[in-house]
């Protein structure tokens, strides 16, 4: 959530991916509207959501107030993890080439 807030504050896209057992997810959160990670995630602590608002994230010298994740130990394999990273890279390249604000007429 802190990375998403920082991306929104700096107006840069955030690509997030992960694996667990035999599944993977890859998501793109655009900086110019649309749903953000905070918007599509249930069960977030409201005080933490307020502290990590994009309008406040750049004012902190430390984000040690963020609690440690209690993520379970994964059972992914190297093939699934490398596929996820390749999909994340592909999504970023696709975003860059289709971003109207950086279109180059020479391409």
CSV table of C-alpha atoms in Angstrom, one decimal:
chain,number,residue,atom,x,y,z
A,1,UNK,CA,0.0,0.0,0.0
A,2,UNK,CA,2.9,2.4,0.7
A,3,UNK,CA,4.4,1.7,-2.8
A,4,UNK,CA,1.0,2.3,-4.4
A,5,UNK,CA,0.6,5.6,-2.5
A,6,UNK,CA,4.1,6.7,-3.6
A,7,UNK,CA,3.4,5.7,-7.2
A,8,UNK,CA,0.2,7.8,-7.1
A,9,UNK,CA,1.9,10.7,-5.5
A,10,UNK,CA,4.7,10.6,-8.2
A,11,UNK,CA,2.2,9.8,-11.0
A,12,UNK,CA,4.0,6.7,-12.1
A,13,UNK,CA,2.4,3.3,-12.8
A,14,UNK,CA,2.7,0.4,-10.4
A,15,UNK,CA,2.9,-3.2,-11.6
A,16,UNK,CA,2.5,-5.8,-8.9
A,17,UNK,CA,2.8,-9.5,-9.3
A,18,UNK,CA,3.0,-12.5,-7.0
A,19,UNK,CA,2.8,-16.3,-6.9
A,20,UNK,CA,1.5,-18.8,-4.4
A,21,UNK,CA,1.5,-22.6,-5.0
A,22,UNK,CA,0.3,-23.1,-8.6
A,23,UNK,CA,-1.1,-19.6,-9.2
A,24,UNK,CA,0.1,-16.2,-10.1
A,25,UNK,CA,-1.3,-12.7,-10.4
A,26,UNK,CA,-0.1,-9.6,-12.3
A,27,UNK,CA,-1.8,-6.3,-11.9
A,28,UNK,CA,-1.2,-2.8,-13.4
A,29,UNK,CA,-2.4,0.2,-11.5
A,30,UNK,CA,-2.3,3.4,-13.6
A,31,UNK,CA,-1.5,6.7,-12.0
A,32,UNK,CA,-4.1,8.7,-13.9
A,33,UNK,CA,-7.4,7.4,-12.6
A,34,UNK,CA,-9.1,4.0,-12.3
A,35,UNK,CA,-9.0,1.7,-9.3
A,36,UNK,CA,-5.9,1.6,-7.1
A,37,UNK,CA,-4.7,-1.1,-4.8
A,38,UNK,CA,-6.4,0.5,-1.8
A,39,UNK,CA,-9.7,0.6,-3.8
A,40,UNK,CA,-9.7,-3.1,-4.7
A,41,UNK,CA,-8.5,-4.6,-1.4
A,42,UNK,CA,-10.8,-5.5,1.4
A,43,UNK,CA,-10.0,-5.6,5.1
A,44,UNK,CA,-7.4,-2.8,5.2
A,45,UNK,CA,-6.9,-1.0,8.6
A,46,UNK,CA,-8.6,2.4,8.2
A,47,UNK,CA,-5.9,4.2,10.3
A,48,UNK,CA,-3.2,2.7,8.1
A,49,UNK,CA,-5.1,3.6,4.9
A,50,UNK,CA,-5.4,7.2,6.2
A,51,UNK,CA,-1.6,7.4,7.0
A,52,UNK,CA,-0.7,6.0,3.6
A,53,UNK,CA,-2.8,8.4,1.6
A,54,UNK,CA,-0.9,9.6,-1.6
A,55,UNK,CA,-1.2,13.2,-0.3
A,56,UNK,CA,0.8,12.2,2.8
A,57,UNK,CA,3.3,9.6,1.8
A,58,UNK,CA,6.0,12.0,0.7
A,59,UNK,CA,6.0,13.8,4.1
A,60,UNK,CA,7.3,10.8,6.1
A,61,UNK,CA,10.9,10.3,6.9
A,62,UNK,CA,10.2,6.7,8.1
A,63,UNK,CA,7.4,4.3,7.4
A,64,UNK,CA,8.3,2.0,10.3
A,65,UNK,CA,4.7,2.3,11.5
A,66,UNK,CA,3.7,-0.2,8.7
A,67,UNK,CA,3.1,-3.6,10.3
A,68,UNK,CA,5.1,-6.6,9.1
A,69,UNK,CA,3.1,-8.8,6.6
A,70,UNK,CA,2.0,-12.2,7.9
A,71,UNK,CA,2.2,-13.8,4.5
A,72,UNK,CA,2.3,-17.6,4.4
A,73,UNK,CA,5.4,-19.4,3.2
A,74,UNK,CA,4.9,-20.0,-0.5
A,75,UNK,CA,5.1,-23.2,-2.4
A,76,UNK,CA,5.8,-21.7,-5.8
A,77,UNK,CA,8.5,-23.1,-8.1
A,78,UNK,CA,11.1,-21.3,-10.1
A,79,UNK,CA,9.2,-21.7,-13.4
A,80,UNK,CA,6.1,-20.1,-12.0
A,81,UNK,CA,8.1,-17.2,-10.5
A,82,UNK,CA,10.0,-16.6,-13.7
A,83,UNK,CA,6.8,-16.6,-15.7
A,84,UNK,CA,5.3,-14.0,-13.3
A,85,UNK,CA,8.4,-11.8,-13.7
A,86,UNK,CA,8.2,-12.1,-17.5
A,87,UNK,CA,4.6,-11.2,-17.5
A,88,UNK,CA,5.3,-8.2,-15.3
A,89,UNK,CA,8.0,-7.0,-17.6
A,90,UNK,CA,5.8,-7.5,-20.6
A,91,UNK,CA,3.0,-5.5,-19.0
A,92,UNK,CA,5.4,-2.6,-18.3
A,93,UNK,CA,6.8,-2.6,-21.8
A,94,UNK,CA,3.3,-2.7,-23.2
A,95,UNK,CA,2.3,0.2,-21.0
A,96,UNK,CA,5.3,2.3,-22.0
A,97,UNK,CA,4.7,1.7,-25.8
A,98,UNK,CA,1.1,2.6,-25.5
A,99,UNK,CA,1.4,5.6,-23.2
A,100,UNK,CA,0.2,8.6,-25.1
A,101,UNK,CA,2.3,11.0,-23.0
A,102,UNK,CA,5.5,9.5,-24.3
A,103,UNK,CA,4.6,8.7,-27.9
A,104,UNK,CA,7.6,9.3,-30.2
A,105,UNK,CA,6.6,10.0,-33.8
A,106,UNK,CA,9.8,8.2,-34.9
A,107,UNK,CA,8.6,4.8,-33.6
